[in-house]
Amino acid sequence: MPGIVVVGTQWGDEGKGKVVYKLAKRAHAVVRYNGGNNAGHTVIDEHGEKVFHVLPAGAAIPDVKCFIAGGVVVHPRSLVDEIDTLEASGISLDGRFFISPNAHVVFPWHILDDQERQKKKSGQGIMIGTTGKGIGPCYKDKAGRDEAFRMGDFKEISEFLRRLEGVYTAKRAEFLWRYPSTDATFPDLEVVRDEYLRARERLLPYLSSTVRPLRDLLDQNKQVVFEAAQGTFLDVDSGTYPYVTSSNTVSSAASLLAKVPPRFISRIVGVMKAYITRVGEGPFPTEMDGETAAFVRATGKEFGATTGRPRRCGWLDGPLARYACLINDCTELVITKLDILGPVGRIKFCTDYLNVGRDLDEEDIWNLAGETPIYQEYGGWPGDLSNCHSRDDFPKPARRFLDNLEGYTGVPIHYISTGGQDREIVASFD
Ligand code: IMP
């Protein structure tokens, strides 16, 4: 079947953009199915670097159809900026871009609420460390329904303006009540209205049902790539709750959120960085010591593509990797940034947790903070792997690391990406 899902197996930032871009070159369409502009998917092509936040990374390829599915939340002005930037680089989306009317809309009150919550003092609830893009509050309104807007609401302008005024008034009152000593400014209604009407003009031509165009492609056996944002352990249902994002990031969500029956999906590509990073708060059993983390952060350029925040760095965590492969049902793995890990010297790989071994279940994800990792160690390898074109070309410790990882997860490694964010995949084995 022609559907391929690309999913992050960690806490995001595994390098999915690069993988989606590679697969999209041979595909007819790419679909973003969850999250919003909290994501940052980096693509490097012959024209330089492009970072996509809500546009699918396949947008960089001129003749590939791009879909924003109903499970996504859209901040209209940011999406317009992304479209403008892409078009300024000479790539047009005309005739090949579809935004589902069911995608929800992010408003300034969502962003303000997200940002104010970040300023909480201890004892005032849990600090998540969000990207501050309003994603959680927007999904909250989606579930709450009465104060939510969908992209399709832009079509009926008078009804949109009528509801906007009512929701604005309620949100402003709630904001001032909840954050009485805030120094943030709640924008005037006119400012909000003008911004959203301007964005509406630009986005209306792309608003279109996505179900049938997608189904037609799949029925014709044309390849469609489903691009997850974030990673497995940021999934609101499967991740390290409450330190998660507010959408479903796992492979099965592609089917649900893009309304594509599961039988159309035959490949689930799990993207796994050779080490782990995490931004924001939450448990991280294999977090590296400060000095090693600083080295990896510097050489791997581990700073958020959306917020610029330094990422926390840790060793590859086998039990989490096995659990991610289990719940996503990965058919193949892509390993990224192997070249960054090599020069660290003594390389650790967590094989088990002291108390629960390696076969985690839901409750073990609850208890990650208390787990003690048991490590296997490997010798390092050089940072320049550009001459490695097949598995046999890799230095022995790197080969052993990959062989063991494959045996350990039970999932074949189909691609190995090196060169950090800077180079194309140099070794592929499929
Ligand atoms: P939110 O999605 O902005 O609400 O953030 C919730 C958590 O998910 C925070 O820990 C963020 O740092 C993290 N997060 C959200 N999007 C990404 C991403 O694209 N990469 C890595 N972490 C992310």
PDB file of C-alpha atoms and ligand atoms in Angstrom, residues 11-13 38-40 114 128-133 135-136 230 234 243-246 278-281 306 309, ligand 1:
ATOM      1  CA  TRP A  11      11.131  13.508  22.105  1.00  0.00           C
ATOM      2  CA  GLY A  12      11.190  15.199  18.689  1.00  0.00           C
ATOM      3  CA  ASP A  13      14.076  16.737  16.731  1.00  0.00           C
ATOM      4  CA  ASN A  38       5.658  24.447  17.542  1.00  0.00           C
ATOM      5  CA  ALA A  39       7.499  22.101  15.154  1.00  0.00           C
ATOM      6  CA  GLY A  40      10.591  22.952  13.136  1.00  0.00           C
ATOM      7  CA  ASP A 114       0.732  29.611  26.829  1.00  0.00           C
ATOM      8  CA  ILE A 128       5.785  22.045  30.976  1.00  0.00           C
ATOM      9  CA  GLY A 129       8.326  24.223  29.167  1.00  0.00           C
ATOM     10  CA  THR A 130       6.177  24.698  26.049  1.00  0.00           C
ATOM     11  CA  THR A 131       7.308  26.439  22.888  1.00  0.00           C
ATOM     12  CA  GLY A 132       4.875  29.254  23.760  1.00  0.00           C
ATOM     13  CA  LYS A 133       3.125  29.059  20.382  1.00  0.00           C
ATOM     14  CA  ILE A 135      -0.657  24.999  20.732  1.00  0.00           C
ATOM     15  CA  GLY A 136      -1.956  23.525  24.008  1.00  0.00           C
ATOM     16  CA  GLN A 230       7.291  16.077  17.467  1.00  0.00           C
ATOM     17  CA  LEU A 234       5.632  13.934  23.342  1.00  0.00           C
ATOM     18  CA  TYR A 243       5.409  16.779  29.837  1.00  0.00           C
ATOM     19  CA  VAL A 244       4.087  16.304  26.323  1.00  0.00           C
ATOM     20  CA  THR A 245       2.582  18.306  23.509  1.00  0.00           C
ATOM     21  CA  SER A 246      -1.195  18.453  23.075  1.00  0.00           C
ATOM     22  CA  ARG A 278      14.633  16.817  24.745  1.00  0.00           C
ATOM     23  CA  VAL A 279      13.534  20.444  25.054  1.00  0.00           C
ATOM     24  CA  GLY A 280      11.426  21.566  27.976  1.00  0.00           C
ATOM     25  CA  GLU A 281      10.736  19.837  31.250  1.00  0.00           C
ATOM     26  CA  THR A 306      11.467  27.012  16.615  1.00  0.00           C
ATOM     27  CA  ARG A 309      16.371  26.915  23.229  1.00  0.00           C
TER      28      ARG A 309
HETATM   29  P1  IMP B   1       4.068  22.714  23.142  1.00  0.00           P
HETATM   30  O1  IMP B   1       3.839  21.706  22.066  1.00  0.00           O
HETATM   31  O2  IMP B   1       4.585  24.011  22.646  1.00  0.00           O
HETATM   32  O3  IMP B   1       2.901  22.829  24.072  1.00  0.00           O
HETATM   33  O4  IMP B   1       5.267  22.139  24.079  1.00  0.00           O
HETATM   34  C1  IMP B   1       5.093  20.990  24.886  1.00  0.00           C
HETATM   35  C2  IMP B   1       6.414  20.233  24.989  1.00  0.00           C
HETATM   36  O5  IMP B   1       6.739  19.688  23.730  1.00  0.00           O
HETATM   37  C3  IMP B   1       7.603  21.096  25.393  1.00  0.00           C
HETATM   38  O6  IMP B   1       8.495  20.321  26.157  1.00  0.00           O
HETATM   39  C4  IMP B   1       8.240  21.449  24.071  1.00  0.00           C
HETATM   40  O7  IMP B   1       9.605  21.747  24.196  1.00  0.00           O
HETATM   41  C5  IMP B   1       8.017  20.165  23.320  1.00  0.00           C
HETATM   42  N1  IMP B   1       7.957  20.337  21.857  1.00  0.00           N
HETATM   43  C6  IMP B   1       6.941  20.830  21.138  1.00  0.00           C
HETATM   44  N2  IMP B   1       7.247  20.816  19.820  1.00  0.00           N
HETATM   45  C7  IMP B   1       8.473  20.286  19.720  1.00  0.00           C
HETATM   46  C8  IMP B   1       9.318  19.973  18.616  1.00  0.00           C
HETATM   47  O8  IMP B   1       8.995  20.175  17.437  1.00  0.00           O
HETATM   48  N3  IMP B   1      10.526  19.427  18.930  1.00  0.00           N
HETATM   49  C9  IMP B   1      10.895  19.149  20.209  1.00  0.00           C
HETATM   50  N4  IMP B   1      10.144  19.422  21.267  1.00  0.00           N
HETATM   51  C10 IMP B   1       8.939  19.983  21.025  1.00  0.00           C
END
